[in-house]
Amino acid sequence: MGEPRIAGIELGGTKCIVLLGTGPDDVRGQHMIPTTDPAATLAAIEAVLDGWEFDALGVASFGPLQLDRSAADYGAITATTKPGWTGTDLVRRLERRYGRPIGFQTDVNGAALAEARWGAAQGLATHAYITIGTGVGVGLIAGGRPVQGVAHGEAGHMRVPRAAGDSYAGWCRFHGDCVEGLISGPALAERFGSPGKELPHDGPEWDLFVHDLCGLLHNLVTVAAPERIAIGGGVIAARGHLFPRLRARLAESLGGYGSLAGYAAELDARLGPPGLGNMAGPLGALAVGLR
């Protein structure tokens, strides 16, 4: 028998992707739905799912999420920067409607699991996926499993040293100038007066972007030294020219310290876009469902 047919939901801050299949070479249906309020968005997702037959459902969602199965609010979005979505019950609503097994993870952990199964992280024990879009999220995999303590990590909300003379207060309503508050799509639009996709490729705005993102990368490497770090999401998807700058800045930041000197020398292979491209997120929902 082949692998079970999975319906996947990638729930993003701007748009949702709903797809049906078993992997990148077997996607039998795919729909994009704008993310608006929970009632309208989930009703549109269910209208697609109602027309499909599937064995299991994978949900990879923006967060924060309640992933503790023993918690009363397991399967829900908790306190989020996305207006109107705090407390939205995802898993139990879908369980009641479809009666199928449901896998539930953060969108970045889902994308990281997809990269391990089908993408550029195949065969690696420890790797990370960073998304930069409506928010900033980091999925870290060790030993084939997402790293999680009493809750899933929120490395996109770490604070980093600010560039000299940068006084932007930050967009995040919880932390102000955390990384998400500095380089997410909404932050760039507020900070520079134009969405990231409209900023010139060689504009000085990207100097601050590289500085702030490298603060996150430095901390991630010194904590976990992932074998590979993939960076995706709408903000950086069309900005491949930033990767050489990110590698150079990260190598400088690591400063030749200890075993990380060798790591810095291998950044061309260790830091780059996801192997699955812009399908890493949607395929992450399938990977979560397959688990």
PDB file of C-alpha atoms in Angstrom, residues 70-186:
ATOM      1  CA  SER A  70      -2.722  17.406  28.047  1.00  0.00           C
ATOM      2  CA  ALA A  71      -3.725  21.085  28.066  1.00  0.00           C
ATOM      3  CA  ALA A  72      -7.389  22.073  28.012  1.00  0.00           C
ATOM      4  CA  ASP A  73      -6.743  24.363  25.035  1.00  0.00           C
ATOM      5  CA  TYR A  74      -4.637  21.916  23.017  1.00  0.00           C
ATOM      6  CA  GLY A  75      -4.905  22.673  19.322  1.00  0.00           C
ATOM      7  CA  ALA A  76      -5.604  26.381  19.705  1.00  0.00           C
ATOM      8  CA  ILE A  77      -3.795  29.556  18.726  1.00  0.00           C
ATOM      9  CA  THR A  78      -2.778  31.344  21.917  1.00  0.00           C
ATOM     10  CA  ALA A  79      -1.774  35.009  22.408  1.00  0.00           C
ATOM     11  CA  THR A  80      -0.820  36.112  18.899  1.00  0.00           C
ATOM     12  CA  THR A  81       0.064  39.332  17.105  1.00  0.00           C
ATOM     13  CA  LYS A  82      -2.571  38.459  14.476  1.00  0.00           C
ATOM     14  CA  PRO A  83      -5.677  40.505  15.400  1.00  0.00           C
ATOM     15  CA  GLY A  84      -8.770  38.436  16.198  1.00  0.00           C
ATOM     16  CA  TRP A  85      -7.051  35.037  16.222  1.00  0.00           C
ATOM     17  CA  THR A  86      -6.103  34.669  19.896  1.00  0.00           C
ATOM     18  CA  GLY A  87      -7.921  31.650  21.356  1.00  0.00           C
ATOM     19  CA  THR A  88      -8.998  30.233  17.988  1.00  0.00           C
ATOM     20  CA  ASP A  89      -9.579  26.480  18.371  1.00  0.00           C
ATOM     21  CA  LEU A  90      -8.231  24.759  15.259  1.00  0.00           C
ATOM     22  CA  VAL A  91      -7.780  21.069  16.029  1.00  0.00           C
ATOM     23  CA  ARG A  92     -10.997  20.320  17.901  1.00  0.00           C
ATOM     24  CA  ARG A  93     -13.087  22.140  15.324  1.00  0.00           C
ATOM     25  CA  LEU A  94     -11.527  20.069  12.525  1.00  0.00           C
ATOM     26  CA  GLU A  95     -11.774  16.839  14.537  1.00  0.00           C
ATOM     27  CA  ARG A  96     -15.503  17.355  15.034  1.00  0.00           C
ATOM     28  CA  ARG A  97     -16.083  18.018  11.357  1.00  0.00           C
ATOM     29  CA  TYR A  98     -13.903  15.325   9.752  1.00  0.00           C
ATOM     30  CA  GLY A  99     -13.201  12.619  12.345  1.00  0.00           C
ATOM     31  CA  ARG A 100      -9.720  12.031  10.982  1.00  0.00           C
ATOM     32  CA  PRO A 101      -6.326  11.925  12.736  1.00  0.00           C
ATOM     33  CA  ILE A 102      -4.838  15.413  12.869  1.00  0.00           C
ATOM     34  CA  GLY A 103      -1.187  16.413  13.095  1.00  0.00           C
ATOM     35  CA  PHE A 104      -0.621  19.881  14.540  1.00  0.00           C
ATOM     36  CA  GLN A 105       2.545  21.961  14.493  1.00  0.00           C
ATOM     37  CA  THR A 106       3.864  25.455  13.953  1.00  0.00           C
ATOM     38  CA  ASP A 107       4.270  26.517  10.345  1.00  0.00           C
ATOM     39  CA  VAL A 108       8.053  26.774  10.703  1.00  0.00           C
ATOM     40  CA  ASN A 109       8.392  23.348  12.311  1.00  0.00           C
ATOM     41  CA  GLY A 110       6.240  21.966   9.502  1.00  0.00           C
ATOM     42  CA  ALA A 111       8.472  23.537   6.859  1.00  0.00           C
ATOM     43  CA  ALA A 112      11.556  22.202   8.644  1.00  0.00           C
ATOM     44  CA  LEU A 113      10.057  18.695   8.690  1.00  0.00           C
ATOM     45  CA  ALA A 114       9.307  18.986   4.968  1.00  0.00           C
ATOM     46  CA  GLU A 115      12.892  20.057   4.279  1.00  0.00           C
ATOM     47  CA  ALA A 116      14.072  16.961   6.178  1.00  0.00           C
ATOM     48  CA  ARG A 117      11.730  14.623   4.322  1.00  0.00           C
ATOM     49  CA  TRP A 118      12.032  15.997   0.778  1.00  0.00           C
ATOM     50  CA  GLY A 119      14.281  19.057   0.681  1.00  0.00           C
ATOM     51  CA  ALA A 120      17.776  20.315   1.411  1.00  0.00           C
ATOM     52  CA  ALA A 121      17.929  18.895   4.967  1.00  0.00           C
ATOM     53  CA  GLN A 122      17.543  15.230   4.006  1.00  0.00           C
ATOM     54  CA  GLY A 123      19.837  13.056   6.117  1.00  0.00           C
ATOM     55  CA  LEU A 124      20.699  15.833   8.583  1.00  0.00           C
ATOM     56  CA  ALA A 125      20.309  15.368  12.328  1.00  0.00           C
ATOM     57  CA  THR A 126      20.003  19.036  13.278  1.00  0.00           C
ATOM     58  CA  HIS A 127      18.711  21.819  11.062  1.00  0.00           C
ATOM     59  CA  ALA A 128      16.588  24.940  11.174  1.00  0.00           C
ATOM     60  CA  TYR A 129      14.029  26.736   9.066  1.00  0.00           C
ATOM     61  CA  ILE A 130      13.428  30.481   9.413  1.00  0.00           C
ATOM     62  CA  THR A 131      10.475  32.216   7.827  1.00  0.00           C
ATOM     63  CA  ILE A 132      10.301  35.986   7.383  1.00  0.00           C
ATOM     64  CA  GLY A 133       6.876  37.198   6.326  1.00  0.00           C
ATOM     65  CA  THR A 134       3.977  38.597   8.302  1.00  0.00           C
ATOM     66  CA  GLY A 135       5.972  37.388  11.305  1.00  0.00           C
ATOM     67  CA  VAL A 136       9.369  35.825  11.960  1.00  0.00           C
ATOM     68  CA  GLY A 137       9.467  32.204  13.057  1.00  0.00           C
ATOM     69  CA  VAL A 138      12.211  29.652  13.655  1.00  0.00           C
ATOM     70  CA  GLY A 139      11.740  25.905  13.501  1.00  0.00           C
ATOM     71  CA  LEU A 140      14.599  23.888  14.984  1.00  0.00           C
ATOM     72  CA  ILE A 141      14.860  20.129  14.447  1.00  0.00           C
ATOM     73  CA  ALA A 142      17.172  17.860  16.466  1.00  0.00           C
ATOM     74  CA  GLY A 143      17.222  14.097  16.126  1.00  0.00           C
ATOM     75  CA  GLY A 144      14.387  14.295  13.622  1.00  0.00           C
ATOM     76  CA  ARG A 145      12.003  16.021  16.051  1.00  0.00           C
ATOM     77  CA  PRO A 146      11.074  19.654  16.666  1.00  0.00           C
ATOM     78  CA  VAL A 147      12.852  21.063  19.710  1.00  0.00           C
ATOM     79  CA  GLN A 148      10.286  21.879  22.376  1.00  0.00           C
ATOM     80  CA  GLY A 149      10.232  22.448  26.115  1.00  0.00           C
ATOM     81  CA  VAL A 150       7.141  23.434  28.073  1.00  0.00           C
ATOM     82  CA  ALA A 151       6.113  25.289  24.910  1.00  0.00           C
ATOM     83  CA  HIS A 152       7.445  25.619  21.378  1.00  0.00           C
ATOM     84  CA  GLY A 153      10.270  28.072  20.852  1.00  0.00           C
ATOM     85  CA  GLU A 154       9.712  31.665  19.734  1.00  0.00           C
ATOM     86  CA  ALA A 155      13.191  32.562  18.508  1.00  0.00           C
ATOM     87  CA  GLY A 156      11.706  35.138  16.158  1.00  0.00           C
ATOM     88  CA  HIS A 157      10.989  37.193  19.262  1.00  0.00           C
ATOM     89  CA  MET A 158      14.536  37.218  20.615  1.00  0.00           C
ATOM     90  CA  ARG A 159      16.107  40.611  21.168  1.00  0.00           C
ATOM     91  CA  VAL A 160      19.377  41.439  19.409  1.00  0.00           C
ATOM     92  CA  PRO A 161      21.861  44.342  19.620  1.00  0.00           C
ATOM     93  CA  ARG A 162      20.611  47.320  17.612  1.00  0.00           C
ATOM     94  CA  ALA A 163      22.609  49.003  14.866  1.00  0.00           C
ATOM     95  CA  ALA A 164      24.204  52.301  15.846  1.00  0.00           C
ATOM     96  CA  GLY A 165      21.782  55.155  15.324  1.00  0.00           C
ATOM     97  CA  ASP A 166      18.736  52.927  14.711  1.00  0.00           C
ATOM     98  CA  SER A 167      15.954  54.248  16.924  1.00  0.00           C
ATOM     99  CA  TYR A 168      12.946  52.425  15.408  1.00  0.00           C
ATOM    100  CA  ALA A 169      10.741  51.344  18.317  1.00  0.00           C
ATOM    101  CA  GLY A 170       9.622  48.088  16.680  1.00  0.00           C
ATOM    102  CA  TRP A 171       6.333  46.716  15.384  1.00  0.00           C
ATOM    103  CA  CYS A 172       5.737  43.787  17.777  1.00  0.00           C
ATOM    104  CA  ARG A 173       2.930  44.653  20.189  1.00  0.00           C
ATOM    105  CA  PHE A 174       4.417  42.325  22.813  1.00  0.00           C
ATOM    106  CA  HIS A 175       8.136  43.144  22.676  1.00  0.00           C
ATOM    107  CA  GLY A 176       8.582  46.189  20.462  1.00  0.00           C
ATOM    108  CA  ASP A 177      12.008  45.754  18.874  1.00  0.00           C
ATOM    109  CA  CYS A 178      12.426  41.973  18.934  1.00  0.00           C
ATOM    110  CA  VAL A 179      13.565  40.473  15.621  1.00  0.00           C
ATOM    111  CA  GLU A 180       9.969  40.095  14.405  1.00  0.00           C
ATOM    112  CA  GLY A 181       9.352  43.683  15.428  1.00  0.00           C
ATOM    113  CA  LEU A 182      12.285  44.809  13.280  1.00  0.00           C
ATOM    114  CA  ILE A 183      12.317  42.729  10.073  1.00  0.00           C
ATOM    115  CA  SER A 184       8.881  41.164   9.503  1.00  0.00           C
ATOM    116  CA  GLY A 185       6.858  42.428   6.550  1.00  0.00           C
ATOM    117  CA  PRO A 186       4.661  44.775   8.634  1.00  0.00           C
TER     118      PRO A 186
END
